[in-house]
Amino acid sequence: MKKRRQEHSHVLLKLVGVVGLCAVFALCGLGAFGITTLFYGYMGYHPNDLVKVLVQSVLNCILFIGVGMIISFFTMPRHRGRFQPLIDALRRIAMGDFRVNLDIKLAHEWGELVDGINHVAEQLNEMEKLRQEFISNVSHEIQSPLTSISGFARALHNERLRPEERIRYLEIIESESKRLSKISDNLLKLTALEGIQHDLERKRYRLDTQLRAIILACEPLWMAKEIEMDIDLEKVEIVADEDMLNQVWTNLLGNSIKFTEAGGKISVKLERVNGEVLVKIIDSGIGISKENQERIFERFFKADPSRNRANSGSGLGLAIVKKIIDLHHATIAVESEVGKGTTFTITFVPTDKKAALSSG
């Protein structure tokens, strides 16, 4: 009801404005007629009708423009004052201050424009918080291996170190250097994946063959922990970016191996259910708590900060997995219970023509 009243008032104001302009134009026409009549009478000059009409028309326009300039001169400060809060808000946003919240009273006059500016400021403020959090997390993750490298490098200057101690320090420096390199590599991958214009190199290939190759590539890892591998793969073809999905299966399987105790079990299943292709990676590992399951795909999030450095990783692996899955218009779900293992389920839905799937 209130919105309808505002619309009616706006229409009425427009009509009044049009009538006002017409009245001013008519008055200017009368003024032009009076001025030319007096001028011709004073000069004793009587031109033909065409000249009179042309002269009056030109003078009418000049008077109308002049009146408009005079009205604008007196009303401009008031109009500028009405726009000033909007201008100030946009200037603050341009300078990086996103804590903008225009007065709701302005919404009565400007409506969607005020709501739009407030919404943009709110979204930019959220993005700025995420950016600052991201920088803080990156700094923290990089600082840890750098501190270790620096500390053990200084320790190597001690000439009285035993050979076995020197070798152990060098191994730690090498391990931390690799961890630092992996963080950098994952950050570059995540940045590339988040590019707006990122294109997938889709092709048709056997998904079961790809999964079997990844499992074999990880064999030294699960064999070293004597983990039992249960593999059940249907023959399925998929149209997708093979290299990207390689990263998905490597990250997920690597996590399962990392957090499954020695002598545990990991199952990898591929099947088609009701036209959808499902990949399940099930482990008997340490599990993830309910409160952490909603956050495991966030960048730098670690479900258990108390884990030792060897098992902690960078907290970027699952963020990369989620981004790649989203780019393929697929879904990933996690089911887990602390102490009883975790199940990741990736579902490819063939409704998207760009990611059409078919049985092999």
XYZ file of C-alpha atoms in Angstrom:
360
model
C 0.000 0.000 0.000
C 2.796 2.378 0.953
C 4.713 1.554 -2.222
C 1.618 2.243 -4.320
C 1.190 5.640 -2.664
C 4.814 6.463 -3.435
C 4.294 5.506 -7.085
C 1.160 7.687 -7.287
C 3.001 10.639 -5.732
C 5.879 10.232 -8.208
C 3.451 10.196 -11.146
C 1.692 13.282 -9.764
C 4.994 15.127 -9.353
C 5.933 14.314 -12.943
C 2.597 15.634 -14.213
C 3.018 18.829 -12.200
C 6.519 19.219 -13.602
C 5.320 18.804 -17.205
C 2.474 21.306 -16.669
C 4.919 23.715 -15.072
C 7.324 23.499 -18.011
C 4.496 24.079 -20.462
C 3.319 27.115 -18.460
C 6.843 28.591 -18.365
C 7.246 28.008 -22.099
C 3.883 29.688 -22.787
C 4.814 32.684 -20.617
C 8.124 32.983 -22.446
C 6.168 32.927 -25.732
C 3.938 35.763 -24.510
C 6.995 37.666 -23.368
C 8.673 37.191 -26.757
C 5.505 38.373 -28.535
C 5.275 41.486 -26.318
C 8.965 42.357 -26.726
C 8.913 42.024 -30.522
C 5.660 44.018 -30.827
C 7.081 46.901 -28.759
C 10.362 46.750 -30.670
C 8.671 46.860 -34.107
C 6.399 49.720 -32.993
C 9.304 51.727 -31.601
C 11.418 51.182 -34.734
C 8.516 51.699 -37.156
C 9.428 48.446 -38.842
C 6.757 46.003 -40.024
C 8.268 42.713 -41.309
C 6.254 39.972 -42.983
C 4.583 37.228 -40.914
C 7.303 34.604 -41.534
C 10.050 36.851 -40.154
C 7.868 37.700 -37.134
C 7.304 34.011 -36.349
C 11.016 33.144 -36.703
C 12.156 36.060 -34.530
C 9.531 35.313 -31.871
C 10.460 31.616 -31.841
C 14.168 32.339 -31.398
C 13.472 34.903 -28.665
C 11.050 32.475 -26.988
C 13.779 29.818 -26.803
C 16.311 32.341 -25.478
C 13.921 33.463 -22.737
C 13.048 29.850 -21.848
C 16.721 28.905 -21.544
C 17.418 32.019 -19.493
C 14.551 31.280 -17.091
C 15.792 27.683 -16.796
C 19.304 28.859 -15.915
C 17.983 31.242 -13.281
C 15.836 28.499 -11.706
C 18.783 26.083 -11.771
C 21.058 28.647 -10.162
C 18.766 28.968 -7.144
C 17.773 25.293 -6.883
C 21.174 23.656 -7.610
C 22.487 23.901 -4.031
C 19.338 22.215 -2.732
C 19.566 19.395 -5.300
C 23.269 19.011 -4.613
C 22.501 18.722 -0.922
C 20.043 15.919 -1.653
C 22.663 14.018 -3.666
C 25.529 14.705 -1.241
C 24.972 11.653 1.035
C 25.038 9.371 -2.020
C 28.186 11.057 -3.369
C 29.911 10.816 0.021
C 29.005 7.137 0.328
C 30.415 6.321 -3.124
C 33.611 8.254 -2.331
C 34.082 6.264 0.891
C 33.617 2.997 -1.001
C 36.100 4.125 -3.681
C 38.668 4.865 -0.932
C 38.273 1.394 0.579
C 35.944 2.237 3.466
C 33.122 -0.287 3.113
C 31.419 0.476 6.427
C 28.737 2.435 4.584
C 25.118 2.281 5.638
C 22.974 5.033 4.154
C 20.119 6.372 6.255
C 16.878 4.539 5.606
C 15.163 7.942 5.337
C 16.896 8.417 1.982
C 15.266 5.222 0.725
C 11.922 7.047 0.708
C 13.357 9.404 -1.881
C 15.850 7.251 -3.776
C 14.430 3.781 -3.219
C 16.425 1.006 -4.910
C 19.506 3.211 -5.369
C 20.032 3.479 -1.597
C 19.386 -0.245 -1.115
C 21.821 -1.024 -3.924
C 24.628 1.094 -2.444
C 24.109 -0.425 1.005
C 24.139 -3.942 -0.479
C 27.325 -3.289 -2.486
C 29.048 -1.857 0.605
C 28.004 -4.864 2.674
C 29.297 -7.361 0.099
C 32.581 -5.485 -0.337
C 33.000 -5.367 3.436
C 32.550 -9.145 3.633
C 35.080 -9.616 0.818
C 37.552 -7.360 2.636
C 37.181 -9.437 5.816
C 37.799 -12.617 3.810
C 40.840 -11.020 2.157
C 42.334 -10.002 5.503
C 41.642 -13.442 6.949
C 43.218 -15.048 3.878
C 46.376 -12.916 4.200
C 46.568 -13.720 7.916
C 46.232 -17.448 7.249
C 48.816 -17.393 4.457
C 51.264 -15.503 6.684
C 50.734 -17.993 9.501
C 51.147 -21.042 7.271
C 54.301 -19.684 5.646
C 55.820 -18.449 8.905
C 55.781 -21.914 10.484
C 58.107 -23.694 8.007
C 60.267 -20.586 7.633
C 60.842 -20.508 11.400
C 61.833 -24.171 11.380
C 64.182 -23.744 8.422
C 65.817 -20.702 9.995
C 66.198 -22.350 13.401
C 67.718 -25.605 12.186
C 69.955 -23.765 9.699
C 71.398 -21.767 12.610
C 71.831 -24.990 14.576
C 73.957 -26.437 11.754
C 76.601 -23.768 12.461
C 77.435 -25.659 15.639
C 80.637 -27.540 14.813
C 80.168 -29.903 17.741
C 77.011 -31.463 16.280
C 77.123 -35.228 15.891
C 76.772 -36.502 12.286
C 73.397 -38.133 12.982
C 72.066 -34.864 14.460
C 73.325 -32.916 11.450
C 71.575 -35.364 9.095
C 68.335 -35.118 11.103
C 68.415 -31.301 10.968
C 69.030 -31.389 7.216
C 66.095 -33.772 6.773
C 63.839 -31.396 8.734
C 64.977 -28.434 6.603
C 64.282 -30.439 3.444
C 60.856 -31.513 4.737
C 59.875 -27.959 5.689
C 61.103 -26.647 2.331
C 58.859 -29.155 0.564
C 55.933 -28.135 2.779
C 56.529 -24.468 1.927
C 56.694 -25.323 -1.769
C 53.434 -27.298 -1.518
C 51.655 -24.357 0.158
C 52.812 -22.055 -2.637
C 51.771 -24.560 -5.319
C 48.313 -25.030 -3.773
C 47.791 -21.277 -3.495
C 48.616 -20.873 -7.176
C 46.205 -23.690 -8.084
C 43.418 -22.205 -5.969
C 43.965 -18.745 -7.461
C 43.845 -20.172 -10.984
C 40.664 -22.123 -10.215
C 38.953 -19.023 -8.852
C 39.655 -17.085 -12.061
C 36.391 -15.834 -13.558
C 37.337 -16.810 -17.099
C 38.628 -20.279 -16.219
C 37.845 -22.796 -18.967
C 37.652 -26.547 -18.507
C 39.353 -28.842 -21.006
C 36.530 -31.376 -21.227
C 36.907 -34.691 -22.958
C 35.313 -38.141 -22.783
C 37.324 -40.722 -20.868
C 36.962 -43.770 -18.595
C 36.516 -42.624 -14.995
C 37.119 -46.131 -13.603
C 40.480 -46.274 -15.392
C 41.458 -42.913 -13.948
C 40.549 -43.933 -10.378
C 42.428 -47.223 -10.700
C 45.543 -45.360 -11.903
C 45.397 -42.944 -8.936
C 45.049 -45.833 -6.478
C 48.079 -47.582 -8.009
C 50.087 -44.321 -7.896
C 49.371 -44.076 -4.158
C 50.269 -47.736 -3.545
C 53.564 -47.014 -1.717
C 51.666 -44.862 0.784
C 48.896 -47.318 1.681
C 51.191 -50.322 1.494
C 53.578 -48.684 3.983
C 50.706 -48.440 6.494
C 49.396 -51.910 5.594
C 46.005 -50.437 4.713
C 43.499 -52.776 3.093
C 42.180 -51.366 -0.198
C 38.689 -52.401 -1.316
C 38.103 -51.371 -4.936
C 34.726 -51.688 -6.673
C 34.634 -49.727 -9.941
C 31.947 -49.949 -12.612
C 32.917 -49.146 -16.204
C 31.792 -45.558 -16.613
C 32.688 -42.817 -19.106
C 32.511 -39.165 -18.199
C 32.930 -35.883 -20.067
C 35.120 -33.710 -17.821
C 38.548 -32.148 -17.318
C 40.694 -35.217 -16.652
C 43.689 -33.338 -15.229
C 41.533 -31.431 -12.746
C 39.735 -34.538 -11.536
C 43.135 -36.194 -11.125
C 43.792 -33.540 -8.499
C 40.452 -34.294 -6.800
C 41.042 -38.044 -6.472
C 44.681 -37.543 -5.436
C 43.733 -35.100 -2.670
C 40.825 -37.178 -1.347
C 42.682 -40.487 -1.428
C 45.783 -38.846 0.068
C 43.712 -37.530 2.982
C 42.137 -40.932 3.564
C 45.559 -42.606 3.675
C 46.997 -39.876 5.891
C 44.272 -40.057 8.536
C 43.686 -43.822 8.511
C 45.558 -45.750 11.165
C 47.978 -48.528 10.192
C 46.112 -51.720 9.383
C 42.901 -49.802 8.567
C 40.718 -50.026 5.485
C 39.867 -47.724 2.549
C 37.127 -48.418 -0.001
C 36.804 -46.733 -3.393
C 33.503 -47.287 -5.192
C 32.241 -46.067 -8.567
C 28.674 -46.741 -9.622
C 25.771 -45.368 -11.602
C 22.557 -44.779 -9.622
C 19.384 -43.447 -11.270
C 21.364 -41.873 -14.094
C 23.861 -40.229 -11.726
C 27.505 -41.241 -11.369
C 28.657 -41.640 -7.761
C 32.218 -41.910 -6.505
C 32.626 -42.891 -2.851
C 35.885 -42.860 -0.902
C 35.356 -44.507 2.476
C 38.010 -44.846 5.176
C 38.173 -46.222 8.706
C 40.244 -43.270 9.888
C 40.016 -40.831 12.794
C 36.829 -39.152 11.487
C 35.622 -35.535 11.598
C 33.378 -33.989 14.242
C 29.915 -32.702 13.299
C 30.805 -29.052 13.919
C 33.872 -29.294 11.665
C 32.183 -31.074 8.747
C 30.555 -27.842 7.539
C 33.910 -26.039 7.414
C 36.317 -28.605 5.985
C 36.133 -27.075 2.484
C 37.200 -23.622 3.723
C 40.680 -22.436 2.834
C 43.268 -23.144 5.559
C 40.704 -24.807 7.809
C 42.099 -27.737 9.786
C 39.650 -29.954 11.612
C 42.144 -30.750 14.341
C 44.787 -28.048 15.017
C 46.484 -30.364 17.530
C 47.615 -32.807 14.824
C 51.330 -33.108 14.431
C 53.068 -31.276 11.631
C 53.628 -34.381 9.538
C 49.911 -34.974 9.187
C 48.506 -31.454 9.294
C 48.984 -30.319 5.675
C 48.222 -26.771 4.536
C 44.428 -26.822 4.809
C 44.076 -26.096 1.080
C 43.573 -29.569 -0.372
C 39.832 -29.857 0.236
C 39.257 -26.223 -0.815
C 40.815 -27.119 -4.183
C 38.661 -30.266 -4.378
C 35.467 -28.289 -3.713
C 36.315 -25.668 -6.343
C 37.016 -28.271 -9.029
C 33.817 -30.155 -8.204
C 31.816 -26.910 -8.420
C 33.352 -26.105 -11.816
C 32.056 -29.470 -13.055
C 28.566 -28.690 -11.705
C 28.860 -31.749 -9.481
C 28.386 -32.100 -5.710
C 30.512 -33.400 -2.855
C 29.158 -34.548 0.498
C 30.868 -35.783 3.659
C 29.632 -38.203 6.286
C 31.831 -38.845 9.274
C 31.953 -39.866 12.891
C 34.897 -39.332 15.188
C 36.853 -42.551 15.598
C 34.791 -44.444 13.004
C 35.933 -43.036 9.666
C 34.818 -40.717 6.897
C 32.943 -41.073 3.603
C 33.250 -38.581 0.758
C 30.586 -38.897 -1.956
C 31.011 -37.082 -5.277
C 27.944 -37.012 -7.517
C 27.946 -36.098 -11.203
C 24.474 -35.181 -12.436
C 23.956 -35.631 -16.216
C 21.279 -32.910 -16.498
C 23.899 -30.334 -17.480
C 24.573 -30.844 -21.189
C 28.117 -29.641 -20.748
C 28.799 -32.473 -18.312
C 26.763 -35.212 -19.959
C 27.542 -38.678 -18.743
C 27.030 -42.070 -20.284
C 27.784 -45.664 -19.370
C 30.748 -47.320 -20.917
